[in-house]
Backbone as JSON, one array per atom type, in Angstrom:
{
  "sequence": "MPEKLIFDHTMESLLRTLERPIPPEQIKGLDALGIDLSKPLQPAYPLEVFSSLIGFIGRQRFPRLSEQEADFEVGRAFIEAYTTQTVMGKALKGLLRVIGPHRAIERMSRTFRSANNYTETRLEKLGPTSYELWFNFALRPSYFRGMVHGTLGLCGLKQIEVKVLEAPHPEARVHVSWQP",
  "N": [[96.71, 1.27, -6.31], [93.6, -0.19, -5.48], [92.03, -3.13, -6.94], [89.46, -2.58, -9.28], [86.19, -3.26, -8.54], [82.98, -4.73, -9.1], [79.97, -5.0, -7.37], [78.03, -7.86, -6.24], [75.17, -7.49, -6.24], [74.76, -5.64, -8.23], [75.72, -7.0, -10.48], [73.85, -9.08, -10.49], [71.44, -7.72, -11.08], [72.05, -6.78, -13.64], [72.33, -9.21, -15.02], [69.7, -10.0, -14.98], [68.59, -8.81, -17.15], [68.75, -10.46, -19.3], [67.02, -12.8, -21.44], [64.59, -15.12, -20.15], [63.95, -18.61, -19.84], [67.55, -18.55, -19.63], [69.14, -19.07, -22.64], [71.05, -22.01, -23.66], [73.34, -21.39, -25.28], [73.87, -18.77, -24.54], [74.47, -19.13, -21.86], [76.89, -20.49, -22.12], [78.37, -18.42, -23.24], [78.39, -16.63, -21.09], [79.8, -18.17, -19.23], [82.29, -18.13, -20.5], [82.97, -15.53, -20.02], [83.55, -15.64, -17.38], [81.49, -15.93, -15.62], [79.7, -18.01, -13.83], [76.76, -19.47, -13.84], [75.81, -21.72, -12.61], [76.5, -21.68, -10.04], [76.3, -19.78, -6.94], [76.45, -16.2, -7.28], [79.61, -14.51, -7.22], [80.92, -12.47, -4.52], [81.95, -10.11, -5.59], [82.97, -8.8, -8.78], [85.59, -8.39, -11.21], [86.01, -5.21, -12.81], [86.45, -5.42, -15.57], [85.13, -7.78, -16.28], [82.48, -7.06, -15.8], [82.19, -4.94, -17.67], [82.59, -6.39, -20.04], [80.36, -8.03, -19.85], [78.25, -6.2, -20.19], [78.68, -5.54, -22.9], [78.3, -8.1, -24.04], [75.59, -8.64, -23.41], [74.44, -6.54, -24.81], [75.05, -7.29, -27.47], [73.58, -9.65, -27.62], [70.89, -8.91, -27.1], [70.41, -6.61, -28.62], [71.3, -6.78, -31.42], [71.36, -5.39, -33.86], [72.03, -2.8, -33.39], [74.43, -0.1, -33.0], [77.47, -0.35, -31.03], [77.51, 1.64, -29.03], [74.81, 2.49, -28.94], [73.6, 0.07, -28.29], [74.72, -0.3, -25.75], [73.47, 1.84, -24.45], [70.79, 0.98, -24.53], [71.04, -1.35, -22.99], [71.64, -0.2, -20.53], [69.18, 1.09, -20.01], [67.57, -1.19, -19.93], [68.65, -2.42, -17.68], [67.73, -0.74, -15.61], [64.99, -1.13, -15.92], [64.8, -3.92, -15.39], [65.75, -3.98, -12.76], [63.84, -2.42, -11.4], [61.51, -3.82, -11.74], [61.91, -6.45, -11.04], [63.13, -6.77, -8.58], [62.86, -6.5, -5.02], [63.75, -4.17, -3.7], [64.04, -2.51, -5.93], [61.39, -2.33, -6.88], [60.23, -0.89, -4.82], [61.68, 1.46, -5.08], [60.84, 2.31, -7.59], [58.18, 3.16, -7.15], [58.74, 5.24, -5.41], [60.16, 7.06, -7.01], [58.33, 8.43, -8.69], [57.05, 9.94, -6.8], [59.05, 11.54, -5.57], [60.11, 12.95, -7.69], [61.96, 14.34, -10.56], [64.24, 15.97, -9.88], [65.1, 15.3, -7.24], [65.41, 12.63, -7.75], [67.57, 12.48, -9.57], [69.58, 13.51, -7.98], [69.68, 11.56, -6.0], [70.36, 9.38, -7.6], [72.97, 9.97, -8.32], [74.32, 9.38, -5.94], [73.62, 6.69, -5.68], [74.94, 5.36, -7.76], [77.46, 5.12, -6.7], [77.22, 3.04, -4.9], [77.33, 0.7, -6.28], [79.79, -0.35, -6.75], [83.36, -0.42, -5.94], [84.7, 1.9, -6.59], [83.55, 4.12, -7.94], [83.14, 7.57, -8.27], [81.13, 10.43, -8.18], [79.97, 13.57, -9.45], [77.55, 16.06, -9.28], [76.12, 18.66, -11.04], [73.94, 21.32, -11.05], [72.57, 22.9, -13.77], [70.49, 24.4, -14.69], [66.9, 25.0, -14.45], [65.84, 22.54, -15.34], [68.03, 21.0, -15.98], [71.1, 19.28, -15.83], [74.52, 18.37, -15.13], [76.28, 15.41, -14.97], [79.05, 13.91, -13.6], [81.39, 11.28, -13.88], [84.04, 9.55, -12.36], [85.14, 7.3, -13.5], [84.28, 5.5, -16.2], [83.91, 3.06, -18.3], [82.09, 2.5, -20.29], [80.35, 4.82, -21.31], [77.84, 5.22, -22.58], [76.21, 3.27, -21.52], [75.77, 4.22, -18.91], [74.45, 6.52, -19.64], [72.07, 5.39, -20.61], [71.07, 4.3, -18.22], [70.57, 6.61, -16.69], [68.65, 7.86, -18.31], [66.61, 5.89, -18.27], [65.95, 5.88, -15.53], [64.98, 8.51, -15.11], [62.79, 8.4, -16.77], [61.09, 6.82, -15.25], [60.2, 8.65, -13.48], [58.11, 9.78, -14.64], [58.62, 11.51, -16.68], [58.65, 12.61, -20.09], [59.96, 13.88, -22.27], [63.0, 13.48, -22.37], [66.42, 14.15, -22.41], [69.58, 12.86, -22.7], [72.9, 13.26, -22.98], [76.13, 12.15, -23.88], [79.03, 13.78, -23.02], [82.17, 15.32, -24.03], [85.04, 14.06, -22.42], [88.03, 13.39, -20.57], [89.39, 10.16, -21.04], [89.43, 7.75, -18.46], [87.15, 9.04, -17.61], [83.73, 10.23, -17.49], [81.16, 12.35, -18.7], [77.85, 13.39, -18.51], [75.2, 15.16, -19.96], [72.11, 16.13, -18.8], [68.75, 16.7, -19.44], [65.33, 17.86, -19.47], [61.93, 18.37, -20.49], [59.59, 20.32, -18.74]],
  "CA": [[95.25, 1.41, -6.33], [92.96, -1.51, -5.41], [91.32, -3.59, -8.12], [88.1, -2.06, -9.43], [85.26, -4.38, -8.4], [81.53, -4.51, -9.18], [79.37, -5.85, -6.35], [77.13, -8.9, -6.74], [73.8, -7.04, -6.5], [74.79, -4.97, -9.53], [75.82, -8.06, -11.49], [72.58, -9.79, -10.52], [70.45, -6.91, -11.8], [72.41, -6.77, -15.06], [72.0, -10.52, -15.57], [68.23, -10.08, -15.1], [68.17, -8.25, -18.44], [68.74, -11.53, -20.29], [65.75, -13.52, -21.52], [64.44, -16.27, -19.25], [65.21, -19.08, -19.3], [68.72, -18.15, -20.41], [69.46, -20.15, -23.59], [72.35, -22.66, -23.43], [74.46, -20.69, -25.93], [74.2, -17.6, -23.73], [75.14, -19.63, -20.64], [78.28, -20.73, -22.52], [79.0, -17.1, -23.38], [78.61, -16.1, -19.73], [80.92, -18.96, -18.68], [83.53, -17.62, -21.12], [83.28, -14.25, -19.37], [83.89, -15.88, -15.97], [80.26, -15.89, -14.82], [79.18, -19.38, -13.77], [75.42, -19.39, -13.27], [75.47, -22.94, -11.86], [76.91, -21.41, -8.66], [75.93, -18.43, -6.51], [77.35, -15.16, -7.75], [80.7, -14.12, -6.33], [80.61, -11.19, -3.85], [82.33, -9.0, -6.46], [83.61, -9.18, -10.04], [86.44, -7.33, -11.77], [85.37, -4.26, -13.73], [86.56, -5.91, -16.95], [84.06, -8.77, -16.47], [81.24, -6.28, -15.88], [82.18, -4.24, -18.95], [82.37, -7.41, -21.06], [78.97, -8.48, -19.73], [77.41, -5.18, -20.85], [78.83, -5.75, -24.34], [77.69, -9.38, -24.36], [74.14, -8.47, -23.38], [74.1, -5.67, -25.94], [75.08, -8.07, -28.72], [72.5, -10.64, -27.58], [69.55, -8.31, -27.11], [70.28, -5.51, -29.59], [72.36, -7.06, -32.39], [71.35, -4.48, -35.02], [72.43, -1.45, -32.96], [75.85, 0.15, -32.78], [77.87, -0.69, -29.67], [77.08, 2.7, -28.11], [73.35, 2.45, -28.77], [73.28, -1.15, -27.54], [75.05, -0.01, -24.34], [72.39, 2.7, -23.95], [69.6, 0.13, -24.31], [71.32, -2.23, -21.85], [71.46, 0.64, -19.34], [67.74, 1.24, -19.78], [67.07, -2.52, -19.55], [69.08, -2.64, -16.3], [66.79, -0.02, -14.74], [63.7, -1.84, -16.04], [64.9, -5.19, -14.66], [65.91, -3.71, -11.33], [62.62, -1.86, -10.81], [60.37, -4.73, -11.89], [62.23, -7.8, -10.61], [63.73, -6.83, -7.25], [62.04, -5.86, -3.99], [64.24, -2.79, -3.54], [63.74, -1.77, -7.15], [59.95, -2.04, -6.92], [59.99, 0.21, -3.87], [62.28, 2.66, -5.68], [59.99, 2.73, -8.71], [57.09, 3.94, -6.59], [59.3, 6.45, -4.81], [60.63, 8.01, -8.03], [57.22, 9.3, -9.12], [56.72, 10.83, -5.69], [60.11, 12.51, -5.29], [60.33, 13.78, -8.87], [63.24, 14.2, -11.25], [65.38, 16.63, -9.23], [65.59, 14.45, -6.15], [65.81, 11.34, -8.34], [68.92, 12.57, -10.13], [70.49, 13.67, -6.84], [69.79, 10.23, -5.39], [71.05, 8.55, -8.57], [74.4, 10.27, -8.2], [74.81, 8.61, -4.78], [73.38, 5.26, -5.89], [76.01, 4.82, -8.61], [78.62, 4.81, -5.85], [77.0, 1.81, -4.13], [77.4, -0.44, -7.19], [81.16, -0.84, -6.88], [84.29, 0.13, -4.96], [85.55, 2.94, -7.18], [82.87, 5.24, -8.6], [82.89, 8.87, -7.66], [80.3, 11.24, -9.07], [79.66, 14.95, -9.07], [76.35, 16.52, -9.95], [76.03, 20.11, -11.1], [72.69, 21.81, -11.6], [72.86, 23.92, -14.77], [69.28, 25.19, -14.91], [65.72, 24.42, -13.79], [65.64, 21.14, -15.74], [69.28, 20.64, -16.66], [72.19, 18.89, -14.93], [75.66, 17.63, -15.66], [76.7, 14.36, -14.05], [80.42, 13.49, -13.89], [81.86, 10.02, -13.32], [85.5, 9.46, -12.41], [85.58, 6.14, -14.27], [83.14, 4.88, -16.9], [84.41, 2.48, -19.55], [81.0, 2.46, -21.27], [79.5, 5.97, -20.95], [76.47, 5.1, -23.09], [75.47, 2.45, -20.55], [75.33, 5.14, -17.86], [73.45, 7.38, -20.3], [70.82, 4.64, -20.6], [70.56, 4.18, -16.85], [70.02, 7.91, -16.3], [67.42, 8.04, -19.09], [65.6, 4.97, -17.74], [65.52, 6.33, -14.2], [64.14, 9.71, -15.23], [61.52, 7.96, -17.36], [60.24, 6.32, -14.17], [59.65, 9.82, -12.77], [56.97, 10.26, -15.41], [59.04, 12.47, -17.72], [58.55, 12.08, -21.45], [60.96, 14.48, -23.16], [64.26, 13.4, -21.65], [67.6, 14.12, -23.26], [70.81, 12.55, -21.98], [73.98, 13.24, -23.96], [77.49, 11.95, -23.39], [79.88, 14.92, -23.37], [83.61, 15.04, -24.09], [85.73, 13.96, -21.13], [89.24, 12.57, -20.71], [89.2, 8.75, -20.69], [88.19, 6.98, -18.43], [86.05, 9.81, -17.03], [82.56, 10.45, -18.35], [80.25, 13.43, -18.33], [76.59, 13.35, -19.25], [74.3, 16.3, -19.8], [70.76, 15.62, -18.61], [67.72, 17.74, -19.43], [63.98, 17.41, -19.78], [60.9, 19.41, -20.59], [58.67, 20.2, -17.59]],
  "C": [[94.62, 0.02, -6.31], [92.23, -1.84, -6.73], [89.91, -3.02, -8.13], [87.13, -3.24, -9.49], [83.81, -3.91, -8.47], [80.88, -5.49, -8.21], [78.27, -6.75, -6.93], [75.73, -8.41, -7.04], [73.7, -6.3, -7.83], [74.86, -6.0, -10.66], [74.49, -8.8, -11.62], [71.53, -9.01, -11.31], [70.77, -6.86, -13.29], [72.07, -8.11, -15.71], [70.49, -10.7, -15.75], [67.74, -9.51, -16.44], [68.17, -9.3, -19.55], [67.39, -12.24, -20.28], [65.76, -14.72, -20.58], [63.63, -17.34, -19.94], [66.37, -18.67, -20.21], [69.09, -19.32, -21.33], [70.86, -20.73, -23.34], [73.53, -21.93, -24.08], [74.85, -19.42, -25.17], [74.87, -18.01, -22.42], [76.61, -19.92, -20.94], [79.03, -19.42, -22.66], [79.3, -16.48, -22.04], [79.76, -16.85, -19.05], [82.25, -18.44, -19.21], [83.95, -16.28, -20.51], [83.72, -14.42, -17.91], [82.69, -15.8, -15.04], [79.61, -17.26, -14.91], [77.83, -19.36, -13.06], [74.99, -20.67, -12.55], [75.84, -22.8, -10.38], [76.37, -20.04, -8.25], [76.93, -17.41, -7.06], [78.44, -14.9, -6.72], [80.31, -12.8, -5.65], [80.94, -9.98, -4.73], [83.03, -9.57, -7.7], [84.5, -8.04, -10.52], [85.65, -6.47, -12.76], [85.38, -4.79, -15.16], [85.47, -6.94, -17.25], [82.72, -8.05, -16.63], [81.12, -5.58, -17.24], [81.94, -5.22, -20.1], [80.94, -7.92, -21.04], [78.01, -7.48, -20.38], [77.47, -5.38, -22.36], [78.16, -7.03, -24.81], [76.17, -9.25, -24.43], [73.69, -7.59, -24.54], [74.06, -6.43, -27.26], [73.95, -9.09, -28.77], [71.13, -10.01, -27.78], [69.35, -7.28, -28.22], [71.32, -5.65, -30.7], [72.43, -6.08, -33.57], [71.82, -3.07, -34.67], [73.95, -1.33, -32.89], [76.19, -0.2, -31.33], [77.39, 0.36, -28.67], [75.57, 2.68, -27.89], [72.91, 1.19, -28.05], [73.59, -0.95, -26.06], [73.96, 0.84, -23.7], [71.16, 1.86, -23.62], [69.82, -0.85, -23.16], [71.18, -1.45, -20.54], [70.0, 0.84, -19.0], [67.13, -0.09, -19.31], [67.46, -2.86, -18.11], [68.09, -1.98, -15.34], [65.44, -0.72, -14.75], [63.73, -3.14, -15.23], [64.96, -4.95, -13.16], [64.58, -3.27, -10.71], [61.39, -2.74, -10.99], [60.63, -6.11, -11.3], [62.9, -7.9, -9.25], [62.84, -6.08, -6.26], [62.45, -4.4, -3.82], [63.89, -1.94, -4.75], [62.27, -1.41, -7.27], [59.61, -0.89, -5.98], [60.52, 1.53, -4.45], [61.4, 3.2, -6.81], [58.82, 3.58, -8.22], [57.57, 5.26, -6.02], [59.67, 7.5, -5.86], [59.52, 8.94, -8.5], [56.87, 10.32, -8.05], [57.78, 11.92, -5.52], [60.44, 13.4, -6.48], [61.75, 13.73, -9.4], [64.43, 14.84, -10.54], [65.96, 15.76, -8.11], [66.03, 13.09, -6.67], [67.24, 11.41, -8.86], [69.95, 12.8, -9.02], [70.73, 12.32, -6.17], [70.59, 9.29, -6.3], [72.56, 8.74, -8.48], [75.02, 9.49, -7.04], [74.69, 7.11, -5.02], [74.46, 4.63, -6.76], [77.2, 4.4, -7.76], [78.44, 3.52, -5.06], [77.13, 0.55, -4.99], [78.77, -1.09, -7.22], [82.06, -0.16, -5.85], [85.1, 1.31, -5.48], [84.83, 4.18, -7.7], [82.77, 6.45, -7.69], [82.07, 9.65, -8.67], [80.23, 12.66, -8.53], [78.46, 15.37, -9.91], [76.32, 18.04, -9.88], [74.7, 20.5, -11.74], [73.02, 22.98, -12.52], [71.69, 24.86, -14.99], [68.12, 24.49, -14.26], [65.48, 22.95, -14.13], [66.88, 20.62, -16.46], [70.39, 20.39, -15.64], [73.35, 18.35, -15.76], [76.11, 16.67, -14.57], [78.07, 13.86, -14.5], [80.72, 12.19, -13.18], [83.38, 9.98, -13.42], [85.98, 8.33, -13.31], [84.36, 5.47, -14.88], [83.63, 4.35, -18.24], [83.36, 2.52, -20.66], [80.02, 3.58, -20.94], [78.06, 5.85, -21.43], [75.6, 4.21, -22.21], [74.93, 3.33, -19.43], [74.28, 6.1, -18.4], [72.09, 6.68, -20.29], [70.22, 4.49, -19.22], [69.93, 5.49, -16.38], [68.69, 8.13, -17.02], [66.3, 7.16, -18.54], [65.07, 5.4, -16.39], [64.61, 7.53, -14.29], [62.81, 9.38, -15.89], [60.56, 7.44, -16.3], [59.66, 7.45, -13.32], [58.44, 10.37, -13.5], [57.33, 11.26, -16.49], [58.96, 11.82, -19.09], [59.65, 12.61, -22.36], [62.29, 14.6, -22.42], [65.39, 13.38, -22.68], [68.83, 13.89, -22.38], [71.9, 12.39, -23.03], [75.3, 12.98, -23.26], [78.32, 13.12, -23.92], [81.34, 14.48, -23.44], [84.17, 15.01, -22.67], [86.99, 13.12, -21.35], [88.97, 11.14, -20.23], [89.97, 8.46, -19.42], [87.02, 7.72, -17.78], [84.88, 9.86, -18.01], [81.77, 11.62, -17.78], [79.0, 13.26, -19.16], [75.79, 14.61, -18.92], [72.88, 15.74, -19.8], [69.8, 16.8, -18.63], [66.38, 17.12, -19.78], [63.07, 18.61, -19.88], [59.94, 19.22, -19.42], [57.26, 19.81, -18.02]]
}
C-alpha cells in the first residue's frame, strides 16, 4: 500500500489556524514536526506529520481542552480559516448558504477525498435531517467531527449535532443531525 500523504493545500489551510505572526516558539515546534516555514510547503506530507500538526495546534490554541475536544476545535478552526482566508474557501462559504445542508454534506463527503491520497467516504441518509458519514481512515475522528460541524454551521444551521460513533480503528463514523 502506498504511503498515506496529505496534500499541500490541506496543510496550508491547517497552518492558517495558527495566530499571525507565528511566534518563534511555535515555528520551532513546527520545525520539529518536519514543517519548515522558511521554505515553500512540500507537495505532500506523511499522514503522521499531519496528525501531529493537528495535535500541536490543539495544544497551542486550546490548552485547557481534552485532546478530543481540542481536535474538534481545530477542525472547526480549519473550516473557518479555509473559508475566510482562501479564494476557494470564500467562494465555498457563499455557496454553502445557497445549496443548504443536504447538498453541503454530500459535497463534503467528496471534498474529504481531495485532501489526500487515501480517504474514502460513504454517506448514508438516515432521515430528513440525519446522516452517517464513514471514513476508511481517520486517526483523529474528533477533528473530522469539528470540520463537519463547522461546515454545517456555514449553512446557517444553529442546532447541529455531530457525534463520533464506534468504529474499528482506523475507520471512523460520525452521526450528523440538525434541527430544521
